């Protein structure tokens, strides 16, 4: 089994010399080991220090437990979970992500019940929720909790 991640336009494959930039123990930098994150099969974009700043898991077979792995990477600023198995219950894991600014939850099972957890992510600036089962009232409550947030639903 080979784990890989996409870094910019370069593919990194674990156990090869080019994996170093993807957060391997030999990769240097002051960031968490990206092996588990890469194992989820998404596209990862690191900053110059090797910290993952964007992760795209669109269409991957992710569920709520996987969000606990993702949340260990507090450097992530943009997280795309479109068309995954994420539900309201998993969103609590994302509350520990201090730099998360953009969150894509389109075509997931997120409902009104999950939005209060998003309201606890103070750094959040954009959320994409279409076409989910969220009401105007729940979105308005999220906007009150996070003034200035852009919510597309």
Short mmCIF file of C-alpha atoms in Angstrom, two decimals:
data_model
loop_
_atom_site.label_atom_id
_atom_site.label_comp_id
_atom_site.label_asym_id
_atom_site.label_seq_id
_atom_site.Cartn_x
_atom_site.Cartn_y
_atom_site.Cartn_z
CA UNK A 1 0.00 0.00 0.00
CA UNK A 2 1.37 3.37 -0.99
CA UNK A 3 0.19 6.62 0.60
CA UNK A 4 0.46 9.75 -1.45
CA UNK A 5 -0.44 13.40 -1.39
CA UNK A 6 -0.50 16.16 -3.95
CA UNK A 7 1.78 19.08 -3.13
CA UNK A 8 1.08 21.83 -5.59
CA UNK A 9 1.50 20.04 -8.87
CA UNK A 10 3.97 17.49 -7.47
CA UNK A 11 2.95 14.05 -6.24
CA UNK A 12 4.61 12.82 -3.06
CA UNK A 13 4.73 9.10 -2.37
CA UNK A 14 5.54 7.71 1.05
CA UNK A 15 8.79 5.77 1.28
CA UNK A 16 10.29 7.68 -1.60
CA UNK A 17 12.76 10.56 -1.34
CA UNK A 18 10.19 13.11 -2.49
CA UNK A 19 7.87 12.25 0.43
CA UNK A 20 10.04 14.47 2.66
CA UNK A 21 8.09 17.60 1.73
CA UNK A 22 4.81 15.95 2.67
CA UNK A 23 5.56 15.83 6.36
CA UNK A 24 7.49 12.63 6.75
CA UNK A 25 9.74 12.31 9.78
CA UNK A 26 12.61 13.18 7.46
CA UNK A 27 10.74 16.14 6.03
CA UNK A 28 11.91 18.69 8.55
CA UNK A 29 9.74 21.62 9.50
CA UNK A 30 7.73 22.07 12.66
CA UNK A 31 4.47 20.42 11.62
CA UNK A 32 2.51 17.29 12.43
CA UNK A 33 3.26 14.11 10.55
CA UNK A 34 1.06 14.20 7.47
CA UNK A 35 1.12 10.43 6.90
CA UNK A 36 -2.33 9.80 8.42
CA UNK A 37 -3.76 12.83 6.64
CA UNK A 38 -2.32 11.73 3.29
CA UNK A 39 -3.70 8.24 3.95
CA UNK A 40 -7.22 9.67 3.70
CA UNK A 41 -6.59 10.15 -0.02
CA UNK A 42 -7.12 13.86 -0.46
CA UNK A 43 -5.11 16.51 -2.21
CA UNK A 44 -2.89 18.38 0.26
CA UNK A 45 -1.29 21.76 -0.29
CA UNK A 46 1.52 22.71 2.11
CA UNK A 47 3.12 26.04 2.87
CA UNK A 48 6.87 26.51 2.49
CA UNK A 49 7.46 24.99 5.97
CA UNK A 50 5.55 21.82 5.05
CA UNK A 51 2.41 22.62 7.06
CA UNK A 52 -0.76 21.61 5.23
CA UNK A 53 -2.79 24.78 4.56
CA UNK A 54 -5.39 23.34 2.19
CA UNK A 55 -6.91 19.86 2.08
CA UNK A 56 -9.38 18.69 -0.54
CA UNK A 57 -11.21 15.43 0.17
CA UNK A 58 -14.05 15.97 -2.31
CA UNK A 59 -15.64 12.68 -3.27
CA UNK A 60 -13.44 10.61 -0.96
CA UNK A 61 -15.04 7.96 1.28
CA UNK A 62 -14.63 10.00 4.48
CA UNK A 63 -16.78 9.81 7.58
CA UNK A 64 -16.99 11.56 10.92
CA UNK A 65 -14.07 9.68 12.54
CA UNK A 66 -11.78 10.95 9.77
CA UNK A 67 -12.45 14.51 10.87
CA UNK A 68 -10.56 13.78 14.10
CA UNK A 69 -7.46 13.00 11.99
CA UNK A 70 -7.93 16.13 9.90
CA UNK A 71 -8.44 18.31 12.99
CA UNK A 72 -4.95 17.42 14.25
CA UNK A 73 -3.62 19.67 11.50
CA UNK A 74 -4.37 23.11 12.92
CA UNK A 75 -2.52 24.78 10.07
CA UNK A 76 -5.31 23.94 7.60
CA UNK A 77 -7.02 27.08 6.35
CA UNK A 78 -9.18 25.62 3.58
CA UNK A 79 -10.92 22.27 3.95
CA UNK A 80 -13.08 20.74 1.23
CA UNK A 81 -15.35 17.87 2.35
CA UNK A 82 -17.82 18.05 -0.54
CA UNK A 83 -19.66 14.84 -1.37
CA UNK A 84 -18.33 12.89 1.61
CA UNK A 85 -20.03 10.96 4.42
CA UNK A 86 -19.58 13.77 6.96
CA UNK A 87 -22.56 14.38 9.29
CA UNK A 88 -23.48 16.83 12.04
CA UNK A 89 -21.82 14.61 14.65
CA UNK A 90 -18.38 14.92 13.07
CA UNK A 91 -18.30 18.70 12.93
CA UNK A 92 -17.36 18.98 16.62
CA UNK A 93 -13.86 17.76 15.69
CA UNK A 94 -13.31 20.83 13.51
CA UNK A 95 -13.79 23.20 16.45
CA UNK A 96 -10.14 22.69 17.43
CA UNK A 97 -8.84 24.08 14.11
CA UNK A 98 -7.65 27.63 14.90
CA UNK A 99 -6.84 28.66 11.32
CA UNK A 100 -9.77 27.18 9.41
CA UNK A 101 -11.19 29.94 7.21
CA UNK A 102 -12.99 28.13 4.36
CA UNK A 103 -15.06 24.98 4.76
CA UNK A 104 -16.78 23.11 1.93
CA UNK A 105 -19.62 20.88 3.13
CA UNK A 106 -21.70 20.73 -0.05
CA UNK A 107 -23.54 17.47 -0.70
CA UNK A 108 -22.96 16.09 2.79
CA UNK A 109 -25.48 15.08 5.47
CA UNK A 110 -25.00 18.27 7.47
CA UNK A 111 -28.25 19.77 8.80
CA UNK A 112 -29.31 22.56 11.14
CA UNK A 113 -28.10 20.47 14.07
CA UNK A 114 -24.47 20.74 12.95
CA UNK A 115 -24.29 24.49 12.47
CA UNK A 116 -23.78 25.39 16.16
CA UNK A 117 -20.47 23.49 16.08
CA UNK A 118 -19.38 25.63 13.14
CA UNK A 119 -20.22 28.72 15.17
CA UNK A 120 -17.42 27.77 17.57
CA UNK A 121 -14.77 28.04 14.83
CA UNK A 122 -13.96 31.72 15.34
CA UNK A 123 -11.60 31.87 12.33
CA UNK A 124 -14.27 30.63 9.87
CA UNK A 125 -15.07 33.12 7.07
CA UNK A 126 -16.74 31.01 4.36
CA UNK A 127 -18.95 27.91 4.49
CA UNK A 128 -20.42 26.12 1.49
CA UNK A 129 -23.48 24.06 2.47
CA UNK A 130 -25.51 23.60 -0.71
CA UNK A 131 -27.55 21.49 -1.30
CA UNK A 132 -27.90 20.37 2.31
CA UNK A 133 -30.87 20.37 4.66
CA UNK A 134 -30.21 23.65 6.43
CA UNK A 135 -32.80 26.27 7.19
CA UNK A 136 -32.65 30.05 6.94
CA UNK A 137 -33.02 30.24 10.73
CA UNK A 138 -30.00 28.03 11.39
CA UNK A 139 -27.89 29.97 8.88
CA UNK A 140 -29.00 33.27 10.45
CA UNK A 141 -27.95 31.96 13.88
CA UNK A 142 -24.54 31.02 12.46
CA UNK A 143 -24.17 34.49 10.95
CA UNK A 144 -25.00 36.06 14.32
CA UNK A 145 -22.37 33.93 16.02
CA UNK A 146 -19.76 34.68 13.32
CA UNK A 147 -20.43 38.18 11.98
CA UNK A 148 -19.22 38.68 8.44
CA UNK A 149 -19.21 34.99 7.52
CA UNK A 150 -20.21 34.09 3.97
CA UNK A 151 -22.61 31.13 3.90
CA UNK A 152 -23.62 29.62 0.57
CA UNK A 153 -26.55 27.23 0.92
#
